[in-house]
Short mmCIF file of C-alpha atoms in Angstrom, two decimals:
data_model
loop_
_atom_site.label_atom_id
_atom_site.label_comp_id
_atom_site.label_asym_id
_atom_site.label_seq_id
_atom_site.Cartn_x
_atom_site.Cartn_y
_atom_site.Cartn_z
CA SER A 521 28.78 -7.91 -105.75
CA GLY A 522 27.39 -7.49 -109.21
CA GLU A 523 24.06 -6.24 -107.99
CA LEU A 524 21.99 -3.65 -109.79
CA TYR A 525 21.68 -0.03 -108.75
CA CYS A 526 19.18 -0.33 -105.91
CA SER A 527 16.31 2.14 -106.11
CA LEU A 528 13.57 0.04 -104.50
CA PRO A 529 12.30 1.33 -101.15
CA ASN A 530 13.76 -0.62 -98.23
CA PRO A 531 12.10 -3.35 -96.15
CA LYS A 532 11.10 -1.86 -92.84
CA ASN A 533 11.19 -2.78 -89.16
CA VAL A 534 13.68 -5.63 -89.63
CA ARG A 535 13.89 -7.35 -86.27
CA PHE A 536 14.15 -10.66 -84.45
CA GLU A 537 11.08 -11.99 -82.70
CA SER A 538 12.09 -14.66 -80.22
CA ILE A 539 10.15 -16.93 -77.90
CA ASN A 540 12.02 -19.56 -75.82
CA MET A 541 14.96 -18.88 -78.19
CA LYS A 542 13.02 -19.73 -81.32
CA ASN A 543 14.50 -16.80 -83.19
CA VAL A 544 12.57 -15.65 -86.26
CA LEU A 545 13.53 -12.67 -88.38
CA HIS A 546 10.56 -10.49 -89.33
CA TRP A 547 10.20 -7.39 -91.51
CA SER A 548 7.58 -5.30 -93.24
CA ALA A 549 7.32 -4.96 -97.02
CA PRO A 550 8.78 -1.80 -98.59
CA GLU A 551 6.25 1.01 -98.91
CA GLY A 552 4.16 1.21 -102.07
CA THR A 553 5.48 -1.96 -103.72
CA GLY A 554 2.34 -4.15 -103.74
CA ASP A 555 2.70 -7.84 -104.69
CA GLY A 556 5.62 -9.54 -106.41
CA VAL A 557 8.38 -8.40 -104.06
CA LEU A 558 10.94 -11.09 -103.29
CA TYR A 559 13.51 -11.08 -100.52
CA LYS A 560 16.79 -12.60 -99.53
CA VAL A 561 18.29 -12.89 -96.09
CA LYS A 562 21.78 -13.05 -94.60
CA TYR A 563 23.06 -13.15 -91.05
CA ALA A 564 26.34 -12.67 -89.19
CA VAL A 565 27.76 -13.73 -85.86
CA TYR A 566 28.85 -10.55 -84.13
CA GLY A 567 32.64 -10.29 -84.08
CA VAL A 568 33.13 -12.79 -86.91
CA GLY A 569 34.07 -11.40 -90.22
CA LYS A 570 31.51 -12.73 -92.68
CA TRP A 571 27.86 -12.51 -93.61
CA ILE A 572 26.23 -15.86 -94.34
CA ARG A 573 23.37 -16.26 -96.78
CA LYS A 574 20.33 -18.27 -95.68
CA PRO A 575 19.47 -20.45 -98.73
CA GLU A 576 15.99 -21.35 -97.49
CA CYS A 577 15.15 -17.65 -97.40
CA ARG A 578 16.38 -16.77 -100.89
CA ASN A 579 13.82 -15.30 -103.33
CA ILE A 580 10.98 -15.69 -100.84
CA ASN A 581 7.81 -13.59 -100.92
CA ARG A 582 6.97 -14.01 -97.20
CA THR A 583 8.18 -11.44 -94.68
CA TRP A 584 9.78 -13.72 -92.12
CA CYS A 585 12.66 -16.18 -91.96
CA ASP A 586 13.36 -18.68 -89.20
CA LEU A 587 16.98 -18.28 -88.10
CA SER A 588 16.64 -20.33 -84.92
CA SER A 589 19.16 -22.92 -86.07
CA GLU A 590 21.70 -20.32 -87.08
CA THR A 591 21.36 -18.38 -83.83
CA SER A 592 21.03 -21.26 -81.38
CA ASP A 593 24.34 -20.61 -79.59
CA TYR A 594 23.17 -18.14 -76.97
CA GLU A 595 26.73 -17.30 -75.96
CA GLU A 596 27.01 -15.45 -79.27
CA GLN A 597 25.25 -12.36 -80.59
CA TYR A 598 23.98 -11.83 -84.12
CA TYR A 599 22.93 -9.47 -86.85
CA ALA A 600 20.58 -10.29 -89.71
CA SER A 601 19.79 -8.38 -92.88
CA VAL A 602 17.13 -8.38 -95.61
CA LYS A 603 17.16 -7.13 -99.22
CA ALA A 604 14.09 -6.73 -101.45
CA PHE A 605 13.83 -7.31 -105.21
CA LEU A 606 11.11 -6.30 -107.71
CA ASN A 607 11.12 -6.03 -111.53
CA GLY A 608 14.89 -6.07 -111.85
CA THR A 609 15.60 -3.52 -109.16
CA CYS A 610 16.41 -3.94 -105.48
CA SER A 611 16.55 -2.25 -102.12
CA ASP A 612 19.49 -1.71 -99.76
CA TRP A 613 20.36 -4.36 -97.19
CA MET A 614 18.42 -3.51 -94.07
CA GLU A 615 19.86 -4.75 -90.79
CA THR A 616 18.56 -5.66 -87.35
CA THR A 617 20.03 -4.23 -84.20
CA ARG A 618 22.46 -6.56 -82.43
CA PHE A 619 20.51 -9.60 -81.23
CA ASN A 620 21.41 -11.33 -77.94
CA PRO A 621 19.33 -14.53 -77.69
CA LEU A 622 19.87 -14.67 -73.93
CA THR A 623 18.40 -11.25 -73.16
CA ASP A 624 16.21 -10.58 -76.19
CA THR A 625 13.98 -13.67 -76.06
CA LYS A 626 10.55 -13.87 -74.52
CA ILE A 627 9.69 -16.75 -72.20
CA ASP A 628 6.45 -18.72 -72.19
CA PRO A 629 4.63 -19.27 -68.89
CA PRO A 630 5.45 -22.48 -67.00
CA MET A 631 3.33 -25.61 -67.23
CA VAL A 632 1.24 -26.01 -64.08
CA SER A 633 -0.18 -29.23 -62.65
CA VAL A 634 -2.19 -29.31 -59.43
CA SER A 635 -3.56 -31.97 -57.10
CA SER A 636 -5.34 -31.62 -53.78
CA THR A 637 -6.16 -33.25 -50.46
CA ASP A 638 -8.91 -31.99 -48.16
CA ARG A 639 -6.83 -29.15 -46.74
CA SER A 640 -3.96 -28.57 -49.17
CA ILE A 641 -3.03 -28.13 -52.80
CA SER A 642 0.15 -29.47 -54.41
CA ILE A 643 1.49 -27.55 -57.38
CA ILE A 644 4.17 -28.77 -59.80
CA LEU A 645 5.72 -26.26 -62.18
CA THR A 646 7.70 -27.01 -65.34
CA ALA A 647 9.74 -24.35 -67.11
CA PRO A 648 9.50 -24.30 -70.91
CA GLU A 649 12.24 -25.84 -72.99
CA LYS A 650 14.66 -23.94 -75.19
CA TRP A 651 13.81 -24.22 -78.89
CA LYS A 652 15.43 -27.28 -80.48
CA ARG A 653 15.99 -28.34 -84.06
CA SER A 654 14.14 -31.62 -83.85
CA PRO A 655 12.20 -33.67 -81.32
CA GLU A 656 15.14 -36.11 -81.16
CA GLU A 657 17.53 -33.41 -80.07
CA GLU A 658 18.27 -33.27 -76.36
CA SER A 659 15.90 -30.99 -74.47
CA ILE A 660 17.35 -28.04 -72.60
CA SER A 661 15.12 -26.51 -69.97
CA LEU A 662 15.24 -22.73 -69.65
CA LEU A 663 16.05 -23.48 -66.02
CA GLN A 664 19.50 -24.57 -67.24
CA VAL A 665 19.87 -21.43 -69.33
CA TYR A 666 18.82 -19.05 -66.55
CA PRO A 667 20.19 -20.30 -63.22
CA GLY A 668 18.36 -17.51 -61.38
CA LEU A 669 14.95 -18.55 -62.74
CA GLN A 670 12.10 -18.28 -60.20
CA TYR A 671 8.34 -18.81 -60.24
CA ASN A 672 5.64 -16.43 -59.06
CA VAL A 673 2.55 -18.46 -58.14
CA SER A 674 -0.94 -17.07 -57.58
CA VAL A 675 -3.55 -19.09 -55.64
CA LEU A 676 -7.13 -17.76 -55.58
CA ASN A 677 -9.93 -18.94 -53.24
CA LYS A 678 -12.87 -18.83 -55.63
CA LYS A 679 -15.39 -18.51 -52.75
CA THR A 680 -13.75 -15.71 -50.76
CA LYS A 681 -11.80 -14.22 -53.71
CA LYS A 682 -8.78 -14.15 -51.39
CA ARG A 683 -5.51 -14.48 -53.33
CA TRP A 684 -2.05 -15.59 -52.19
CA LEU A 685 1.15 -14.87 -54.10
CA PHE A 686 4.25 -17.01 -53.66
CA SER A 687 7.72 -16.46 -55.12
CA ILE A 688 9.69 -19.71 -55.23
CA SER A 689 12.83 -21.09 -56.79
CA ASN A 690 11.79 -24.67 -56.29
CA HIS A 691 9.46 -26.18 -58.89
CA THR A 692 6.99 -27.64 -56.36
CA LEU A 693 4.75 -25.86 -53.88
CA ILE A 694 2.33 -27.20 -51.27
CA VAL A 695 -0.27 -24.73 -50.00
CA PRO A 696 -1.56 -25.96 -46.60
CA TRP A 697 -4.41 -24.97 -44.22
CA LEU A 698 -7.01 -24.61 -46.93
CA GLU A 699 -10.78 -25.07 -46.60
CA PRO A 700 -12.22 -28.50 -47.52
CA GLY A 701 -14.64 -28.71 -50.43
CA THR A 702 -13.52 -25.34 -51.84
CA ALA A 703 -12.42 -24.39 -55.36
CA TYR A 704 -8.99 -22.85 -55.75
CA CYS A 705 -7.46 -21.52 -58.99
CA VAL A 706 -3.72 -21.54 -59.58
CA SER A 707 -1.64 -19.70 -62.19
CA ALA A 708 2.09 -19.15 -62.41
CA GLN A 709 4.66 -16.91 -64.07
CA ILE A 710 8.40 -17.26 -64.67
CA HIS A 711 10.62 -14.48 -63.29
CA VAL A 712 14.32 -14.15 -64.12
CA THR A 713 16.09 -11.36 -62.22
CA THR A 714 19.19 -10.98 -64.40
CA PRO A 715 18.76 -10.55 -67.24
CA LEU A 716 15.33 -9.22 -66.32
CA LEU A 717 12.82 -11.49 -68.05
CA ASP A 718 9.21 -12.20 -67.03
CA SER A 719 6.80 -14.57 -68.75
CA GLY A 720 3.09 -13.92 -68.74
CA PHE A 721 0.96 -15.79 -66.18
CA SER A 722 -0.21 -19.24 -67.24
CA LYS A 723 -3.88 -19.83 -67.67
CA GLU A 724 -5.68 -20.72 -64.42
CA HIS A 725 -5.84 -24.33 -63.25
CA CYS A 726 -8.77 -24.76 -60.84
CA ILE A 727 -9.23 -27.62 -58.41
CA THR A 728 -11.59 -28.32 -55.51
CA THR A 729 -10.19 -29.58 -52.20
CA LEU A 730 -11.73 -32.81 -50.96
CA LYS A 731 -14.66 -32.66 -48.61
CA ASP A 732 -13.94 -33.08 -44.89
CA LYS A 733 -13.63 -36.75 -43.85
CA LYS B 356 23.55 -11.21 -55.35
CA THR B 357 26.81 -13.00 -54.63
CA PHE B 358 29.03 -14.17 -57.45
CA HIS B 359 31.81 -16.73 -57.25
CA PHE B 360 34.97 -15.96 -59.18
CA GLY B 361 37.27 -18.85 -58.36
CA ALA B 362 38.25 -18.47 -54.70
CA CYS B 363 36.56 -15.07 -54.42
CA ARG B 364 32.94 -14.22 -53.72
CA VAL B 365 31.75 -10.74 -54.60
CA SER B 366 28.33 -9.23 -54.04
CA MET B 367 27.26 -7.12 -56.98
CA SER B 368 24.02 -5.45 -57.98
CA LEU B 369 24.12 -7.07 -61.40
CA ALA B 370 20.40 -6.50 -61.91
CA GLU B 371 20.93 -2.75 -61.46
CA ILE B 372 23.91 -2.74 -63.83
CA ARG B 373 21.95 -4.81 -66.31
CA ALA B 374 18.95 -2.46 -66.12
CA GLY B 375 21.22 0.55 -66.66
CA PHE B 376 22.85 -1.07 -69.68
CA THR B 377 19.54 -2.21 -71.17
CA ALA B 378 18.32 1.39 -71.05
CA ILE B 379 21.22 2.60 -73.24
CA LYS B 380 22.09 -0.58 -75.19
CA ALA B 381 20.45 0.41 -78.49
CA ASN B 382 21.97 3.92 -78.30
CA ILE B 383 25.48 2.67 -77.56
CA GLN B 384 25.47 -0.26 -80.01
CA SER B 385 24.18 2.01 -82.81
CA ARG B 386 27.40 4.03 -82.42
CA ASP B 387 29.46 0.92 -83.23
CA PRO B 388 29.27 0.19 -86.99
CA ILE B 389 31.88 -2.61 -86.93
CA ARG B 390 30.12 -5.99 -87.04
CA THR B 391 33.17 -8.03 -87.85
CA LEU B 392 35.23 -7.37 -84.72
CA SER B 393 34.45 -8.03 -81.10
CA ILE B 394 36.51 -6.92 -78.10
CA LEU B 395 35.37 -9.61 -75.66
CA SER B 396 33.98 -12.55 -77.59
CA HIS B 397 36.31 -13.33 -80.51
CA PRO B 398 38.54 -15.11 -81.19
CA HIS B 399 38.51 -16.31 -77.58
CA SER B 400 35.11 -16.60 -75.85
CA LEU B 401 34.82 -15.60 -72.21
CA HIS B 402 32.56 -18.57 -71.73
CA LYS B 403 35.49 -20.94 -72.14
CA VAL B 404 37.48 -19.51 -69.17
CA LYS B 405 38.40 -22.20 -66.65
CA SER B 406 36.84 -21.62 -63.20
CA ALA B 407 40.30 -21.39 -61.56
CA ASP B 408 41.06 -18.42 -63.81
CA ARG B 409 37.75 -16.61 -63.25
CA CYS B 410 38.95 -14.59 -60.29
CA CYS B 411 41.94 -13.19 -62.16
CA ILE B 412 40.16 -12.44 -65.42
CA ALA B 413 37.14 -10.93 -63.67
CA HIS B 414 39.41 -8.49 -61.84
CA GLN B 415 41.30 -7.72 -65.05
CA LEU B 416 38.04 -7.06 -66.91
CA LEU B 417 36.61 -4.82 -64.19
CA THR B 418 39.90 -2.88 -64.26
CA PHE B 419 39.79 -2.76 -68.07
CA TYR B 420 36.32 -1.20 -68.03
CA VAL B 421 37.18 1.27 -65.25
CA ASP B 422 40.51 2.38 -66.71
CA LYS B 423 39.98 2.08 -70.47
CA VAL B 424 36.28 2.16 -71.28
CA PHE B 425 33.97 4.29 -69.16
CA LYS B 426 36.16 7.40 -69.22
CA HIS B 427 36.22 7.40 -73.04
CA CYS B 428 32.46 7.04 -73.52
CA ARG B 429 31.10 10.54 -73.00
CA THR B 430 28.16 11.24 -75.32
CA GLU B 431 26.06 14.27 -76.14
CA ASP B 432 23.13 12.61 -74.36
CA SER B 433 22.94 13.40 -70.62
CA PHE B 434 20.63 10.44 -69.92
CA VAL B 435 23.15 8.06 -71.48
CA ASN B 436 26.03 9.73 -69.61
CA ARG B 437 24.22 9.33 -66.28
CA LYS B 438 23.62 5.64 -66.91
CA ILE B 439 27.27 5.15 -67.88
CA SER B 440 28.54 6.81 -64.71
CA SER B 441 26.15 4.76 -62.58
CA ILE B 442 27.47 1.56 -64.16
CA ALA B 443 31.04 2.81 -63.74
CA ASN B 444 30.47 3.38 -60.01
CA SER B 445 29.13 -0.13 -59.61
CA PHE B 446 32.21 -1.48 -61.40
CA LEU B 447 34.51 0.60 -59.19
CA SER B 448 33.11 -0.86 -55.97
CA ALA B 449 33.03 -4.39 -57.38
CA ARG B 450 36.66 -4.06 -58.48
CA ARG B 451 37.70 -2.83 -55.05
CA ARG B 452 36.01 -5.79 -53.33
CA LEU B 453 37.38 -8.30 -55.80
CA GLY B 454 40.82 -6.70 -55.53
CA GLN B 455 40.86 -7.13 -51.76
CA CYS B 456 39.84 -10.75 -52.06
CA ARG B 457 42.37 -11.32 -54.82
CA GLU B 458 45.19 -10.17 -52.59
CA GLN B 459 44.06 -12.32 -49.70
CA ASN B 460 43.50 -15.39 -51.84
CA ASN B 461 46.30 -14.76 -54.32
CA CYS B 462 44.12 -15.52 -57.32
CA ALA B 463 46.46 -17.06 -59.80
CA CYS B 464 46.47 -15.73 -63.34
CA GLY B 465 46.83 -18.87 -65.41
CA GLU B 466 48.44 -18.89 -68.80
CA GLU B 467 45.08 -19.20 -70.54
CA SER B 468 43.44 -16.22 -68.86
CA THR B 469 46.59 -14.13 -69.37
CA GLU B 470 46.49 -15.02 -73.07
CA LYS B 471 42.78 -14.29 -73.27
CA PHE B 472 43.11 -10.90 -71.61
CA LYS B 473 46.07 -10.07 -73.88
CA GLN B 474 43.77 -10.80 -76.85
CA ILE B 475 41.09 -8.51 -75.42
CA LEU B 476 43.63 -5.69 -75.10
CA ALA B 477 44.87 -6.38 -78.65
CA ASN B 478 41.30 -6.17 -79.96
CA TYR B 479 40.86 -2.90 -78.07
CA GLU B 480 44.13 -1.41 -79.31
CA GLY B 481 43.24 -2.35 -82.89
CA LEU B 482 40.77 0.55 -82.92
CA ASN B 483 41.02 4.23 -82.06
CA VAL B 484 40.29 4.88 -78.39
CA THR B 485 36.75 6.24 -78.75
CA SER B 486 35.62 3.47 -81.11
CA ALA B 487 37.27 0.82 -78.94
CA ALA B 488 35.70 2.20 -75.75
CA MET B 489 32.24 2.53 -77.31
CA LYS B 490 32.46 -1.01 -78.75
CA SER B 491 33.54 -2.37 -75.36
CA LEU B 492 30.66 -0.60 -73.65
CA GLY B 493 28.27 -2.02 -76.23
CA GLU B 494 29.52 -5.48 -75.28
CA LEU B 495 28.77 -5.06 -71.58
CA ASP B 496 26.00 -7.66 -71.84
CA ILE B 497 28.57 -10.21 -73.00
CA LEU B 498 30.49 -9.57 -69.76
CA LEU B 499 27.32 -9.60 -67.64
CA ASP B 500 26.10 -12.83 -69.26
CA TRP B 501 29.43 -14.44 -68.36
CA MET B 502 29.40 -13.08 -64.81
CA GLU B 503 25.86 -14.28 -64.23
CA LYS B 504 26.88 -17.80 -65.03
CA SER B 505 29.03 -17.67 -61.92
CA ARG B 506 26.27 -17.35 -59.29
#
């Protein structure tokens, strides 16, 4: 392809980092090259015969490139590749492993909202949305992507330090028979059994049950 | 977990199969240098199979993996070999259960699924046996992703 003999050290650790299917290609600069290195990026749909250049990531000096748009079809799998340039010479193309957006993404914790009566807490959970190109684009909840998505919910009695753990498929939970006028802290995690994916736990949401009437 | 393939329902430990595959995925896929050809996903995507055809094509695919893939995937790595045989055993029992149901329910093989499976075999036969088997094994997550959509 008319390129020079490539003697530059290669970019390293070329990989996708993905959260809620926002798929960003990352790499590390070639060893011992200092400033001034530029990069270009290409990607391929696995099983389809051509590599496609990413114009917005041509001659860039940063070490990441957002390929979310190009890899948004999670029924496909992908490869991406990076080449470095410096002072008229270049590196080899360095490829990722095969990237499967469905299994290789990380999932954010769910949103948690809580309300209380004197003897119960109501918890509403919302799964994060899949990455989308623009706010106007239709939202797709990860619940639609992963039909087996469940929630693990932790409820802590701040006074007694007693903790309950619930595993639910529904997005609402009512915890009854609680003590009036007591602070409870709730956090939740997403759990997908196949493919096996777990989010971290959300930050705690604390609420105090109403005093006895 | 129970999976619905058209008229048939089959219980399968997909999580176990998935975990086994995840453990060897990088090893297996690194043995497949061909980016431009897929056995399962191009030119026809599994995800476009009509639900009426799912029973037939699921049974064909389980048979394909049992008869044409697992037995040609021996590696020099005993850990990988153990994982492959564990997955193969799971496929064997799933195929037997789906086969029984298929006979009872006479799962029709529609024109589309027949055409799609023919394409899969053509993709497979376009490579030498070892490369074709290793590529097919490396695409197991494509099959599992499709199966999981049929909970």
